[in-house]
Coordinates of C-alpha atoms in Angstrom, one line a residue:
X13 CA 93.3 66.8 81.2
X14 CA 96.0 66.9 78.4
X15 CA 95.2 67.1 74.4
X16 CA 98.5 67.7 72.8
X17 CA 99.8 67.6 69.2
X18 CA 103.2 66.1 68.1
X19 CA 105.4 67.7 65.8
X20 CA 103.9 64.3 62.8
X21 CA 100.4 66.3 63.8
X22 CA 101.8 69.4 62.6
X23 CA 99.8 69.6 59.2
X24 CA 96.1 69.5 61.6
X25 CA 94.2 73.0 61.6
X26 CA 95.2 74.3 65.1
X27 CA 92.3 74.6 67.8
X28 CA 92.8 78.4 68.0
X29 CA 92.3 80.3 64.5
X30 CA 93.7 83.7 63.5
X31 CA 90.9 85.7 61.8
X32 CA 93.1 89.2 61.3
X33 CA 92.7 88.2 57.8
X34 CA 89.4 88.1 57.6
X35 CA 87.8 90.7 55.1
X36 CA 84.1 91.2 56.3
X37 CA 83.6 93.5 59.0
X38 CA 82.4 91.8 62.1
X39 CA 81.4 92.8 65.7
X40 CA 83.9 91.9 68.4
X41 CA 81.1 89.8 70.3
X42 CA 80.6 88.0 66.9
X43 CA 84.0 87.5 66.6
X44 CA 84.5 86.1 70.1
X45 CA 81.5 83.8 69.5
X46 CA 83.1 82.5 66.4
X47 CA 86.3 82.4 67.6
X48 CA 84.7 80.0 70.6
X49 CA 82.6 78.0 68.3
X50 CA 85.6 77.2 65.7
X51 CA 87.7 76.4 68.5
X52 CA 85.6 73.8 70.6
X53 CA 85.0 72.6 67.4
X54 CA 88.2 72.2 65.9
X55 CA 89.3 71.1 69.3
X56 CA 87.0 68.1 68.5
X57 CA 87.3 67.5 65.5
X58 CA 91.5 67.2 66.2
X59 CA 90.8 64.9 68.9
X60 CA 88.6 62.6 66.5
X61 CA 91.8 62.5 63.9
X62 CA 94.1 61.3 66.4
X63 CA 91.9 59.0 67.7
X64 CA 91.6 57.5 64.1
X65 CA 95.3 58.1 63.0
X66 CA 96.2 54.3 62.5
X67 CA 100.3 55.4 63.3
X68 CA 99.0 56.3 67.3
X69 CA 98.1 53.6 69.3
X70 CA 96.5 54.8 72.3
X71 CA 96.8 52.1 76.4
X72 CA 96.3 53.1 79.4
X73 CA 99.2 52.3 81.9
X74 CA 99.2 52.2 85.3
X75 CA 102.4 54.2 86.9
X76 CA 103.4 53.0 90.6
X77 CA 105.4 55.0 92.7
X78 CA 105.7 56.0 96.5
X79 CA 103.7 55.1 99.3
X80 CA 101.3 58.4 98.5
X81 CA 100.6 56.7 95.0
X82 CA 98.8 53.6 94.2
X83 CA 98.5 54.1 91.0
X84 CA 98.8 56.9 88.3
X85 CA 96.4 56.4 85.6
X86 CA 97.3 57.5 82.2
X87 CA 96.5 57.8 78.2
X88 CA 98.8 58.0 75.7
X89 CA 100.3 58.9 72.2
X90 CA 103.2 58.0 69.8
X91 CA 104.1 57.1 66.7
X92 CA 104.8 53.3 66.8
X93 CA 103.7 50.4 68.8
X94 CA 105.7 50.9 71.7
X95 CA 104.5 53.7 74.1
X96 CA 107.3 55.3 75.9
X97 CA 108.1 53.7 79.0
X98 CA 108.5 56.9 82.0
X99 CA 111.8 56.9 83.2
X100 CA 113.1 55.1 86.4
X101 CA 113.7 56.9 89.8
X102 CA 116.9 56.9 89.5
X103 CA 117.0 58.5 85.8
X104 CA 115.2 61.4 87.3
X105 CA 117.8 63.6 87.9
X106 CA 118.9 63.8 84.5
X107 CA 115.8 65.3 83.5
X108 CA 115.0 67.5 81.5
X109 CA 118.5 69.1 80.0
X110 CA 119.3 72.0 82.1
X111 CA 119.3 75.3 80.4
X112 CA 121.2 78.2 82.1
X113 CA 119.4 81.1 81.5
X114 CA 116.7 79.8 83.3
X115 CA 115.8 81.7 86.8
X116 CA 115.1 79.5 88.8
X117 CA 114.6 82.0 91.8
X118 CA 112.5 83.8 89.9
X119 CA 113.5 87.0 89.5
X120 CA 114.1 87.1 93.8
X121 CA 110.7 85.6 94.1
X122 CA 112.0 82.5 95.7
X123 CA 115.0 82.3 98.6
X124 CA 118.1 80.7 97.6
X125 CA 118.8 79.0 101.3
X126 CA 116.6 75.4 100.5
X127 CA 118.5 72.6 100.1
X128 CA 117.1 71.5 96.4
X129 CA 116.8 68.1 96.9
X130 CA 114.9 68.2 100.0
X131 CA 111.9 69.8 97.6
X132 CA 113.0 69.4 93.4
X133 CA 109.5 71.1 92.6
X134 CA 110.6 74.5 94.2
X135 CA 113.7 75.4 91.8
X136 CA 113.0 72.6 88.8
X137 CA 109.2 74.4 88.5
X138 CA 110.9 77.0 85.9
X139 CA 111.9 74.5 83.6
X140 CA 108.6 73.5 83.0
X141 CA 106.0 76.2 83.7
X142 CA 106.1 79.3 81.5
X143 CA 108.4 82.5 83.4
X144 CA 107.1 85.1 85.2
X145 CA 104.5 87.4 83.4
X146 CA 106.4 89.8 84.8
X147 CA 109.4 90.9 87.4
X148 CA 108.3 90.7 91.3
X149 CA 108.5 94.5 92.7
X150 CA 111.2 95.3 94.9
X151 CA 108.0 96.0 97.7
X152 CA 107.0 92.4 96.8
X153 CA 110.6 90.8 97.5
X154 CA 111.3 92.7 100.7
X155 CA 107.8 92.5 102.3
X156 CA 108.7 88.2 102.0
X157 CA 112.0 87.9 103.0
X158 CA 110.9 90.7 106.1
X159 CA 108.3 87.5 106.3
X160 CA 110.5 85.0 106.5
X161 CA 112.5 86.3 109.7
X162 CA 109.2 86.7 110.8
X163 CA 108.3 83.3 110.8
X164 CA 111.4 82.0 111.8
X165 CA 111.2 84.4 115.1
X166 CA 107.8 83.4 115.8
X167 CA 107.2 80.0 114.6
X168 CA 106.7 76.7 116.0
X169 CA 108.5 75.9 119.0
X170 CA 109.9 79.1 119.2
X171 CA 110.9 81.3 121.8
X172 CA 108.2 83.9 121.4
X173 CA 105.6 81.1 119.8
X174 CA 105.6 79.0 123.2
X175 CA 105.5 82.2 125.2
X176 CA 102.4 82.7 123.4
X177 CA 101.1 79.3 123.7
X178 CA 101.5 79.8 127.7
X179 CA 99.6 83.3 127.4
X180 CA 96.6 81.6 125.7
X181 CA 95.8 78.8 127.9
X182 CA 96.7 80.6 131.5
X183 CA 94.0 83.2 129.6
X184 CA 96.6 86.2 131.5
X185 CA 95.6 89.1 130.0
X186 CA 96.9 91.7 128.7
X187 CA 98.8 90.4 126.4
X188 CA 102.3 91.8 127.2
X189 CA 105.7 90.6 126.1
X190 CA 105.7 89.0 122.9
X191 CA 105.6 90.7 119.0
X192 CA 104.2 87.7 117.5
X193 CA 100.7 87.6 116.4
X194 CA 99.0 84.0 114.2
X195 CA 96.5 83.5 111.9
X196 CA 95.9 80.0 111.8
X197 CA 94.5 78.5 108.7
X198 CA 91.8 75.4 108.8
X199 CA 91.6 73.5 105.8
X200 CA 87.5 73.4 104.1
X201 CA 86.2 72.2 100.8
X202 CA 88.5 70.5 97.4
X203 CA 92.0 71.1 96.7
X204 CA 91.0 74.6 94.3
X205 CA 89.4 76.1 97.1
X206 CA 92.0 75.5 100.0
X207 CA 95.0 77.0 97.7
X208 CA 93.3 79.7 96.8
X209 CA 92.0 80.7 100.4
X210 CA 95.6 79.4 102.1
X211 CA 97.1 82.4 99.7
X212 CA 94.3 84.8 100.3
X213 CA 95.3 83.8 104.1
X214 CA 99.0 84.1 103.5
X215 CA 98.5 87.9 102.0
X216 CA 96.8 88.8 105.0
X217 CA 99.1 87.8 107.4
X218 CA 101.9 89.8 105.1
X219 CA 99.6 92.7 105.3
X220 CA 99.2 92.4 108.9
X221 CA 102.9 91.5 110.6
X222 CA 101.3 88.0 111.3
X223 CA 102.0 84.6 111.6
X224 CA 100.4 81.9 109.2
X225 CA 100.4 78.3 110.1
X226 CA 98.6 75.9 108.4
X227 CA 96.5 73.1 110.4
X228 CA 98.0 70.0 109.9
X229 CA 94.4 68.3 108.5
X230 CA 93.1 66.5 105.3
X231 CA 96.8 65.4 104.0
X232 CA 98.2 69.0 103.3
X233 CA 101.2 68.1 104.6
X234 CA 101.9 65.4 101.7
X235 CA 101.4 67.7 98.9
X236 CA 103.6 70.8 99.7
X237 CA 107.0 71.4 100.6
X238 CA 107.7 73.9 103.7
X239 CA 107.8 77.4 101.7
X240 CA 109.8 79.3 104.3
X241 CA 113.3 78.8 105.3
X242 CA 114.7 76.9 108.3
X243 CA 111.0 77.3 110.1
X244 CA 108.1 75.3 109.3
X245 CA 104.3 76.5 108.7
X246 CA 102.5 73.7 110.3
X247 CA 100.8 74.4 113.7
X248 CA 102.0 71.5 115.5
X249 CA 99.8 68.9 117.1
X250 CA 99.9 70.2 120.4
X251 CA 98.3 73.6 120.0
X252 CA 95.9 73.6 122.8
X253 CA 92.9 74.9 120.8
X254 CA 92.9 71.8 118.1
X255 CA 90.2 69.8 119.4
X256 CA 87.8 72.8 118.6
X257 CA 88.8 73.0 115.1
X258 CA 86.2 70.5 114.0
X259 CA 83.6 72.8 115.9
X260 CA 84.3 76.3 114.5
X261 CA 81.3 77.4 112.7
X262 CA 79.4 80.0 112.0
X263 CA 77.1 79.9 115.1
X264 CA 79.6 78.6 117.4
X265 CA 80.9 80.7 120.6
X266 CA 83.8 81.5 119.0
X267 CA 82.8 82.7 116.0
X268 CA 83.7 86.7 115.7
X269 CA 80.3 87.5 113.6
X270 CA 77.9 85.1 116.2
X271 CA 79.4 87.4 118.8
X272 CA 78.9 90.7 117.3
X273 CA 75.7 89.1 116.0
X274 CA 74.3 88.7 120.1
X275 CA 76.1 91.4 121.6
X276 CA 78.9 89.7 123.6
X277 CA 82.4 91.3 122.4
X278 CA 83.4 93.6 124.8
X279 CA 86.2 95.5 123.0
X280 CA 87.5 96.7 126.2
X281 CA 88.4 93.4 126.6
X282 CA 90.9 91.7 124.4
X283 CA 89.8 87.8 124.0
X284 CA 92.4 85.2 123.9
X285 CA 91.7 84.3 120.4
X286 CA 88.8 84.2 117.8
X287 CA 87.5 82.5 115.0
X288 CA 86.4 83.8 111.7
X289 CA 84.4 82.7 109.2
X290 CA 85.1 83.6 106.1
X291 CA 83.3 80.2 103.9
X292 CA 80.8 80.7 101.0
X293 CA 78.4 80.5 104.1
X294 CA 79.1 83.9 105.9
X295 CA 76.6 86.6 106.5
X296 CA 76.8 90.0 106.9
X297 CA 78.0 89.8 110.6
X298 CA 80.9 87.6 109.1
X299 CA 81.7 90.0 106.9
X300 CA 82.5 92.6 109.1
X301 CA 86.3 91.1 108.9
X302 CA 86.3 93.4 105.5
X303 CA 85.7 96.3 107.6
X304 CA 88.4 98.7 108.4
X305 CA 86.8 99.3 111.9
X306 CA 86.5 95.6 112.5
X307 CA 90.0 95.2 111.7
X308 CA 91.4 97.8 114.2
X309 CA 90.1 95.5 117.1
X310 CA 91.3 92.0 115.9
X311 CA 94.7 93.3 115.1
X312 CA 94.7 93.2 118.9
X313 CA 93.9 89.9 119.1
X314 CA 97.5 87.7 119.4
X315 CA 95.5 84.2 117.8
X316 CA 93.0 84.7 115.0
X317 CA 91.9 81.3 113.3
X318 CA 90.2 81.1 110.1
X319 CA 88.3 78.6 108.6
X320 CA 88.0 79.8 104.6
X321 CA 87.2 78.4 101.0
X322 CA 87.2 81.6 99.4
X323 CA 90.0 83.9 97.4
X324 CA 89.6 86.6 99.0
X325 CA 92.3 88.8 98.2
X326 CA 90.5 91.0 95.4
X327 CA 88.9 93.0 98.6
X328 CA 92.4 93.4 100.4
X329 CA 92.6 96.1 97.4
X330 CA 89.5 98.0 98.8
X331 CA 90.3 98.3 102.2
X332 CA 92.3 101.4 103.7
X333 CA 93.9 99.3 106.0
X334 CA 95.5 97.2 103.1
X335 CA 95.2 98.7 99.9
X336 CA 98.7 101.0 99.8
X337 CA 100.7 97.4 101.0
X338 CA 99.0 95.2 98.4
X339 CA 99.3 98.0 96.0
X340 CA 102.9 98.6 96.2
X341 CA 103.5 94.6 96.3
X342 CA 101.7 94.3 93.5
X343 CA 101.7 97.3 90.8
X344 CA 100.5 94.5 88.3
X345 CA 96.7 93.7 89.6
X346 CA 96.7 90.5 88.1
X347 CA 99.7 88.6 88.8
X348 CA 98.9 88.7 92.5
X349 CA 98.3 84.8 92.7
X350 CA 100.5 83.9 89.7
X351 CA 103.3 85.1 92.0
X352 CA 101.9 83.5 95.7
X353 CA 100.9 80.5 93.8
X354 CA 104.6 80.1 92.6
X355 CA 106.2 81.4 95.8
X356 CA 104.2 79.0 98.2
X357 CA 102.9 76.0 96.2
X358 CA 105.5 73.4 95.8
X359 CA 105.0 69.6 95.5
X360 CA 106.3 67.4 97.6
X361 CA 109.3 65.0 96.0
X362 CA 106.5 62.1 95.6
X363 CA 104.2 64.7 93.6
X364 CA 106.7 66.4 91.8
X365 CA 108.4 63.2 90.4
X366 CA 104.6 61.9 89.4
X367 CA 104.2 65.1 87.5
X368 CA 107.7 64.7 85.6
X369 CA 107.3 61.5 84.5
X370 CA 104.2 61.9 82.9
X371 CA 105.1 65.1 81.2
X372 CA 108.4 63.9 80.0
X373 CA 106.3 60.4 78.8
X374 CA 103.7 61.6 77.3
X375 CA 104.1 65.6 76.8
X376 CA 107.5 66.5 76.1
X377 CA 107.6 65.8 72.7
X378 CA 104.9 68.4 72.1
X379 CA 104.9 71.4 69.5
X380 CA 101.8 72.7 71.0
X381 CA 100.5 71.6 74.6
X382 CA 96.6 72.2 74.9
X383 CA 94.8 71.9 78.4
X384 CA 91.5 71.0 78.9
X385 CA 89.6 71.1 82.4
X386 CA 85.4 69.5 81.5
X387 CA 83.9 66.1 81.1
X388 CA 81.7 66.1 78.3
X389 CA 78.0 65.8 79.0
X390 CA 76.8 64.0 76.0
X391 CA 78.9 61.0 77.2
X392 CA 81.3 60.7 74.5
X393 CA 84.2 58.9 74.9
X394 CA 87.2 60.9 74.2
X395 CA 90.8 59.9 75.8
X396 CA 93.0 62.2 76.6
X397 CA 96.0 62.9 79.0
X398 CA 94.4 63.1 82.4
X399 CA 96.2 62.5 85.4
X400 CA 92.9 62.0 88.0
X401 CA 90.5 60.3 85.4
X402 CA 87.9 61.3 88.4
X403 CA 86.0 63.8 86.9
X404 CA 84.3 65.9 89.9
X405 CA 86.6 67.0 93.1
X406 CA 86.5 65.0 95.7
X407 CA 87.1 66.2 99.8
X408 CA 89.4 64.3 102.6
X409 CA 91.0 62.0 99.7
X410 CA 94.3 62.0 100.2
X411 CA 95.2 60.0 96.8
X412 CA 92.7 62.0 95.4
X413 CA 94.2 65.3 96.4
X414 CA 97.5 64.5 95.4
X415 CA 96.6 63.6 92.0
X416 CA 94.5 66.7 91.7
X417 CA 97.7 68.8 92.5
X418 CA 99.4 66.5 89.7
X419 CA 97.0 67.3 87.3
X420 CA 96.5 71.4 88.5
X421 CA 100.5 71.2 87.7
X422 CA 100.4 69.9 84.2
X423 CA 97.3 72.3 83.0
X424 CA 99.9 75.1 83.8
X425 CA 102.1 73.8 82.0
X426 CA 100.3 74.1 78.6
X427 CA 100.4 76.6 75.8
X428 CA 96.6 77.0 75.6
X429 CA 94.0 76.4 78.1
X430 CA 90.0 75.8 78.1
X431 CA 88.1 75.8 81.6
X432 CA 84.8 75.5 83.2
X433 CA 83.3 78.5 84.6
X434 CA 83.4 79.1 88.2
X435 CA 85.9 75.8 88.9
X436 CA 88.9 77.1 91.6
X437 CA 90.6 74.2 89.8
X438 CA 91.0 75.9 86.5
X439 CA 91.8 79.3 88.5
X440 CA 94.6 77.7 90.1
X441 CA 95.9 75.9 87.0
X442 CA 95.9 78.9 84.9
X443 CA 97.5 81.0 87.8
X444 CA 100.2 79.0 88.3
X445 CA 100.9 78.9 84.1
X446 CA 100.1 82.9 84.4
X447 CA 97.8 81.7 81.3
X448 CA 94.6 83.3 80.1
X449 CA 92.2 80.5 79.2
X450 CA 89.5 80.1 77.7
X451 CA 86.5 79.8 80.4
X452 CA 83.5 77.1 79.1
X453 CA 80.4 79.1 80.4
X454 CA 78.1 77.2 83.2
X455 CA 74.8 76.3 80.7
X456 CA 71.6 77.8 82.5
X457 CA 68.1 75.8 82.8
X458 CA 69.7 73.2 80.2
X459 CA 70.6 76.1 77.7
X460 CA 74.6 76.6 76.6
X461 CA 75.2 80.1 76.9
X462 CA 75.8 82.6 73.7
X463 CA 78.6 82.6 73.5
X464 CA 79.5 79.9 75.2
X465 CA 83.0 80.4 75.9
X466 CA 85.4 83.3 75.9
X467 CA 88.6 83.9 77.1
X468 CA 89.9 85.7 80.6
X469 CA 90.7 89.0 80.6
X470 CA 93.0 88.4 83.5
X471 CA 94.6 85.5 85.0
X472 CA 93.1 86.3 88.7
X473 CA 91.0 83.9 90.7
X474 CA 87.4 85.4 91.7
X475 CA 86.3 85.8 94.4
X476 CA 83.2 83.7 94.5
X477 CA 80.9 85.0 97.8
X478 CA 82.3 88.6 98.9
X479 CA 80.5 91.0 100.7
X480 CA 77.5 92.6 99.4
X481 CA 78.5 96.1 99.2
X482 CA 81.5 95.1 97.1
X483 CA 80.3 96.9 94.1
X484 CA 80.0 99.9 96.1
X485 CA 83.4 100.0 97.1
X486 CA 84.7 98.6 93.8
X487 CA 82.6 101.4 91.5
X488 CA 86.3 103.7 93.0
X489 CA 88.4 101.5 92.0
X490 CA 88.8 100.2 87.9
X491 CA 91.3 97.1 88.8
X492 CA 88.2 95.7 90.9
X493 CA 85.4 94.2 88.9
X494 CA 82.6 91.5 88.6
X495 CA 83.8 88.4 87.3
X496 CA 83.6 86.8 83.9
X497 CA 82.1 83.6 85.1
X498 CA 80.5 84.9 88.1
X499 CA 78.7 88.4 87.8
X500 CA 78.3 88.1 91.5
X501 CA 81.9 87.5 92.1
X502 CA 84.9 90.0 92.8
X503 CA 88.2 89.9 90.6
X504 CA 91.6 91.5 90.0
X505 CA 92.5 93.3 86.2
X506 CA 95.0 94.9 84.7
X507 CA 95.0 98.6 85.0
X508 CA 93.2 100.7 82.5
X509 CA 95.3 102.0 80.7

């Protein structure tokens, strides 16, 4: 969702007050609570204004555009009768005016090689999105272009990535003469969910010299552009292991915790690949892929395929096998997806163009851009700029996905945002605008919380299910800690400093 206010708006009480003046002595939780209370509420109470102003006329207009939309549905504002019309294809690439001190390879974050026009998200993204929080580390820049030959050495089709292919279905073992090693990532659960576990899966391959490729399921292919140079990321078709995909569950043959579980790895023998588990369903036989042990025997294992939901990366950071690379890549604890989200994540033309035409219709003319991600639950009727009008996340919707991504986009593009508790939605919204929001609380047995919203403390994702002895581990280390919304959660801060 989108609540914004024009510069003819521009005498209204802003949503977020400024209390420094304030001349009785109150506790910070106080202040937080009144700091939540007078913003919801002023939130409101600016919405009921300009739904009353008789100068804005708010319609609903339906947007058509490429064969991956139908229809874009959209409320807006103006001053006048006539609501600004978005601009025609053809008009897009004199969007928005081009300002030269933008970096638009973020600060060596992205590689130069792309031609633009086969993805205009991936170097147009700056000119819309806040900058960096901060400069990528040198260890952060090498370790992905030292991917990216990777890749293109060992992805699809290939040299080394057939002679691989031919390894695993003759089953010849060992193993010998190939340097390429896969994880291979299965799509499971909404759109918040697979971003966030595609860059938890991402990191791991960094960390461990392999190979990601993403299975070509559930329509990820229309939403993002290839992220690596001259190589792609898809597994192709063909991959002689695909039509188990569907199969891979926890107590399935294949599954690495099922078989510690009954006793049937041999780790004198290396298997020809293995699936792992790592949903909001695993155990603690799942789990062993946090274990440093555990690790030692599948880096031995050429094809590892994973089927995840979760964010997982906040444990990387506890592990001995991990925690000097991820340290080094990332000195700043909590811009680790704030940088992969921007490095990986880029629409698709079809999305991208979508996502410019409704901000420059309805958002450019902005002073201040405010994001909300809830639906009310009194059932008021409050319109605002929302891209999906669909309210809960839907799974294997293509049109449904893509105008998720839209509206994901557009939330990080605001100046302030409010979101729900626990919603991998609002993580990924607020990661890719490297914004703090405001989190709305989860109400309990029908009761809103108290307070019932405050803000981040650090722009991370939690990690929603991780192991149980995660506390133990994280008790050594202060950037690791229980999560706002989710006590039972794991989640990246900012050093103590």
């Amino acid at each position: 969702m989108k609540l914004y206010k024009s510069r003819s708006d521009s005498h209204q009480p802003k949503p977020y007050s400024d209390h420094r003046h304030h001349q009785n002595k109150i506790s910070p939780e106080d202040n937080n609570h009144r700091n939540c209370k007078r913003g919801v509420l002023l939130l409101l109470i600016l919405v009921a204004i300009l739904m009353n102003l008789t100068a804005l006329v708010f319609v609903s207009m339906l947007l058509k555009d490429s064969q991956l939309f139908n229809g874009f549905s959209a409320v807006v504002s103006d001053a006048g009768s006539n609501p600004p019309i978005p601009p025609k294809e053809d008009n897009l690439r004199e969007r928005p005016e081009e300002v030269p001190k933008l970096d638009k390879l973020l600060g060596g974050l992205l590689d130069p090689r792309f031609n633009e026009r086969s993805c205009l998200s991936r170097y147009e993204s700056v000119q819309y999105l806040k900058e960096l929080k901060r400069r990528p580390s040198p260890s952060l820049i090498s370790k992905l272009r030292s991917y990216e030959a990777l890749h293109r050495r060992c992805g699809p089709y290939t040299k080394s990535y057939n002679k691989t292919v031919e390894l695993l279905t003759s089953g010849e073992r060992p193993f010998a003469g190939t340097d390429c090693k896969y994880v291979i990532w299965i799509p499971v659960n909404g759109l918040g969910n697979r971003i966030l576990s595609l860059a938890s899966a991402f990191l791991y391959a960094i960390v461990t010299n392999r190979v990601v490729l993403v299975a070509p399921m559930d329509h990820v292919p229309d939403l993002f552009c290839e992220p690596f140079p001259g190589t792609s990321w898809f597994l192709p078709e063909d991959f002689p292991v695909t039509g188990y995909f569907n199969g891979f569950e926890k107590n399935s043959g294949f599954c690495y915790g099922n078989l510690v579980k009954n006793n049937l790895i041999d780790k004198s023998k290396i298997p020809q690949f293995i699936f792992l588990n790592l949903k909001y369903d695993m155990d603690h036989y799942d789990q062993l892929f946090f274990k440093d042990e555990d690790q030692k025997f599948l880096q031995k294992i050429p094809w590892l395929i994973m089927k995840s939901d979760q964010y997982f990366i906040p444990y990387l950071f506890l592990m001995q096998s991990f925690k000097k690379d991820v340290g080094d890549m990332f000195p700043d604890k909590e811009s680790v997806f704030h940088f992969l989200g921007r490095y990986l994540f880029h629409p698709t033309n079809p999305v991208w163009k979508l996502i410019i035409r409704y901000h420059q219709a309805y958002l450019a003319g902005a002073d201040e851009k405010i994001g909300i991600q809830y639906s009310t639950e009194t059932g008021e009727v409050i319109r605002v700029h929302q891209p999906s009008h669909e309210e809960r996340q839907k799974e294997n919707d293509g049109l449904h996905y893509a105008k998720a991504l839209a509206e994901m986009y557009l939330l990080g593009m605001s100046d302030r945002l409010v979101t729900s508790g626990e919603s991998t939605f609002g993580y990924v919204a607020q990661g890719l605008g490297g914004l703090r929001s405001w989190v709305l609380y989860k109400p309990e047995n029908r009761t809103a919380p108290d307070p019932p919203c405050r803000p981040f403390t650090s722009v991370e994702p939690c990690f929603h299910s991780p192991p149980l002895d995660s506390y133990t581990a994280a008790a050594l280390v202060p950037h690791v800690r229980p999560c706002e919304d989710r006590i039972r959660g794991l989640k990246l801060y900012p050093d103590i400093k």
